[in-house]
Amino acid sequence: GMRVRLLEAFARAMPAVTTTVGLEGIEATHGREVLVADDAVSFAGATVRLLEDKSLQRQLAENGRSLAESRYDWQAVLGQMDAVYNLAR
């Protein structure tokens, strides 16, 4: 669903705006990797802010990409699974 799209945006270094529900299960922080807004007026405001602020676009893109690489990359995920399997042995 939407969470995969958000992770895809992070992986492609694309700044994003989402809702609290859209961010569930993803370890991202409002203002660091993504902007979060839960009502139409706030969402529109966050989107306009992002469109107008190149520095914010760059910051969110870089931080989102870094998060995707360190936490959600297949190698990172598989490493975590290996740890679980090793505990089960």
PDB file of C-alpha atoms in Angstrom:
ATOM      1  CA  GLY A   1       0.000   0.000   0.000  1.00  0.00           C
ATOM      2  CA  MET A   2       0.933   3.579   0.659  1.00  0.00           C
ATOM      3  CA  ARG A   3       3.780   2.780   3.026  1.00  0.00           C
ATOM      4  CA  VAL A   4       5.643   1.015   0.243  1.00  0.00           C
ATOM      5  CA  ARG A   5       5.214   4.109  -1.901  1.00  0.00           C
ATOM      6  CA  LEU A   6       6.628   6.250   0.874  1.00  0.00           C
ATOM      7  CA  LEU A   7       9.652   3.954   1.214  1.00  0.00           C
ATOM      8  CA  GLU A   8      10.050   4.075  -2.557  1.00  0.00           C
ATOM      9  CA  ALA A   9      10.070   7.887  -2.402  1.00  0.00           C
ATOM     10  CA  PHE A  10      12.753   7.730   0.297  1.00  0.00           C
ATOM     11  CA  ALA A  11      14.821   5.292  -1.757  1.00  0.00           C
ATOM     12  CA  ARG A  12      14.597   7.618  -4.764  1.00  0.00           C
ATOM     13  CA  ALA A  13      15.541  10.654  -2.626  1.00  0.00           C
ATOM     14  CA  MET A  14      12.173  12.299  -3.233  1.00  0.00           C
ATOM     15  CA  PRO A  15      10.880  14.551  -0.449  1.00  0.00           C
ATOM     16  CA  ALA A  16       7.403  13.598   0.734  1.00  0.00           C
ATOM     17  CA  VAL A  17       4.379  14.693   2.724  1.00  0.00           C
ATOM     18  CA  THR A  18       2.248  11.999   4.393  1.00  0.00           C
ATOM     19  CA  THR A  19      -0.233  11.477   7.195  1.00  0.00           C
ATOM     20  CA  THR A  20       0.353   9.868  10.580  1.00  0.00           C
ATOM     21  CA  VAL A  21      -1.475   6.778   9.313  1.00  0.00           C
ATOM     22  CA  GLY A  22       0.651   6.744   6.153  1.00  0.00           C
ATOM     23  CA  LEU A  23       3.784   6.800   8.294  1.00  0.00           C
ATOM     24  CA  GLU A  24       2.761   3.955  10.622  1.00  0.00           C
ATOM     25  CA  GLY A  25       5.454   1.297  10.847  1.00  0.00           C
ATOM     26  CA  ILE A  26       8.119   3.498   9.275  1.00  0.00           C
ATOM     27  CA  GLU A  27      10.783   4.908  11.548  1.00  0.00           C
ATOM     28  CA  ALA A  28      10.837   8.390  10.045  1.00  0.00           C
ATOM     29  CA  THR A  29      10.537  11.681  11.887  1.00  0.00           C
ATOM     30  CA  HIS A  30       8.464  14.707  10.887  1.00  0.00           C
ATOM     31  CA  GLY A  31      10.814  17.435   9.727  1.00  0.00           C
ATOM     32  CA  ARG A  32      13.811  15.149   9.362  1.00  0.00           C
ATOM     33  CA  GLU A  33      12.878  12.613   6.660  1.00  0.00           C
ATOM     34  CA  VAL A  34       9.288  13.588   5.860  1.00  0.00           C
ATOM     35  CA  LEU A  35       6.569  16.136   6.574  1.00  0.00           C
ATOM     36  CA  VAL A  36       3.468  14.827   8.356  1.00  0.00           C
ATOM     37  CA  ALA A  37       0.042  16.471   8.199  1.00  0.00           C
ATOM     38  CA  ASP A  38      -3.292  14.920   9.101  1.00  0.00           C
ATOM     39  CA  ASP A  39      -5.952  17.299   7.813  1.00  0.00           C
ATOM     40  CA  ALA A  40      -6.511  18.850   4.401  1.00  0.00           C
ATOM     41  CA  VAL A  41      -5.435  22.370   5.347  1.00  0.00           C
ATOM     42  CA  SER A  42      -2.233  21.196   7.076  1.00  0.00           C
ATOM     43  CA  PHE A  43      -1.439  18.770   4.255  1.00  0.00           C
ATOM     44  CA  ALA A  44      -1.856  21.497   1.642  1.00  0.00           C
ATOM     45  CA  GLY A  45       0.276  23.870   3.725  1.00  0.00           C
ATOM     46  CA  ALA A  46       3.041  21.297   4.139  1.00  0.00           C
ATOM     47  CA  THR A  47       2.985  20.566   0.414  1.00  0.00           C
ATOM     48  CA  VAL A  48       3.236  24.252  -0.509  1.00  0.00           C
ATOM     49  CA  ARG A  49       6.014  24.737   2.059  1.00  0.00           C
ATOM     50  CA  LEU A  50       7.928  21.847   0.541  1.00  0.00           C
ATOM     51  CA  LEU A  51       7.427  23.083  -3.020  1.00  0.00           C
ATOM     52  CA  GLU A  52       8.705  26.545  -2.103  1.00  0.00           C
ATOM     53  CA  ASP A  53      11.677  25.540   0.072  1.00  0.00           C
ATOM     54  CA  LYS A  54      14.517  24.004  -1.963  1.00  0.00           C
ATOM     55  CA  SER A  55      16.656  23.593   1.142  1.00  0.00           C
ATOM     56  CA  LEU A  56      13.908  21.611   2.878  1.00  0.00           C
ATOM     57  CA  GLN A  57      13.447  19.506  -0.259  1.00  0.00           C
ATOM     58  CA  ARG A  58      17.163  18.690  -0.258  1.00  0.00           C
ATOM     59  CA  GLN A  59      17.251  17.940   3.484  1.00  0.00           C
ATOM     60  CA  LEU A  60      14.236  15.613   3.417  1.00  0.00           C
ATOM     61  CA  ALA A  61      15.491  13.893   0.256  1.00  0.00           C
ATOM     62  CA  GLU A  62      18.948  13.233   1.706  1.00  0.00           C
ATOM     63  CA  ASN A  63      17.647  12.099   5.094  1.00  0.00           C
ATOM     64  CA  GLY A  64      14.929   9.941   3.557  1.00  0.00           C
ATOM     65  CA  ARG A  65      17.426   8.253   1.251  1.00  0.00           C
ATOM     66  CA  SER A  66      19.790   7.632   4.160  1.00  0.00           C
ATOM     67  CA  LEU A  67      16.963   6.099   6.201  1.00  0.00           C
ATOM     68  CA  ALA A  68      15.905   3.869   3.305  1.00  0.00           C
ATOM     69  CA  GLU A  69      19.472   2.631   2.865  1.00  0.00           C
ATOM     70  CA  SER A  70      20.216   2.030   6.532  1.00  0.00           C
ATOM     71  CA  ARG A  71      16.870   0.677   7.743  1.00  0.00           C
ATOM     72  CA  TYR A  72      14.791  -0.570   4.814  1.00  0.00           C
ATOM     73  CA  ASP A  73      17.279  -1.762   2.195  1.00  0.00           C
ATOM     74  CA  TRP A  74      16.934  -5.491   1.448  1.00  0.00           C
ATOM     75  CA  GLN A  75      20.383  -6.202   2.844  1.00  0.00           C
ATOM     76  CA  ALA A  76      19.554  -4.395   6.087  1.00  0.00           C
ATOM     77  CA  VAL A  77      16.220  -6.202   6.387  1.00  0.00           C
ATOM     78  CA  LEU A  78      17.752  -9.597   5.606  1.00  0.00           C
ATOM     79  CA  GLY A  79      20.450  -8.964   8.203  1.00  0.00           C
ATOM     80  CA  GLN A  80      17.748  -8.409  10.807  1.00  0.00           C
ATOM     81  CA  MET A  81      15.992 -11.601   9.724  1.00  0.00           C
ATOM     82  CA  ASP A  82      19.254 -13.530  10.025  1.00  0.00           C
ATOM     83  CA  ALA A  83      19.552 -12.346  13.621  1.00  0.00           C
ATOM     84  CA  VAL A  84      16.043 -13.634  14.382  1.00  0.00           C
ATOM     85  CA  TYR A  85      16.749 -16.996  12.749  1.00  0.00           C
ATOM     86  CA  ASN A  86      20.007 -17.318  14.678  1.00  0.00           C
ATOM     87  CA  LEU A  87      18.144 -16.744  17.957  1.00  0.00           C
ATOM     88  CA  ALA A  88      15.664 -19.469  17.030  1.00  0.00           C
ATOM     89  CA  ARG A  89      18.425 -22.017  16.532  1.00  0.00           C
TER      90      ARG A  89
END
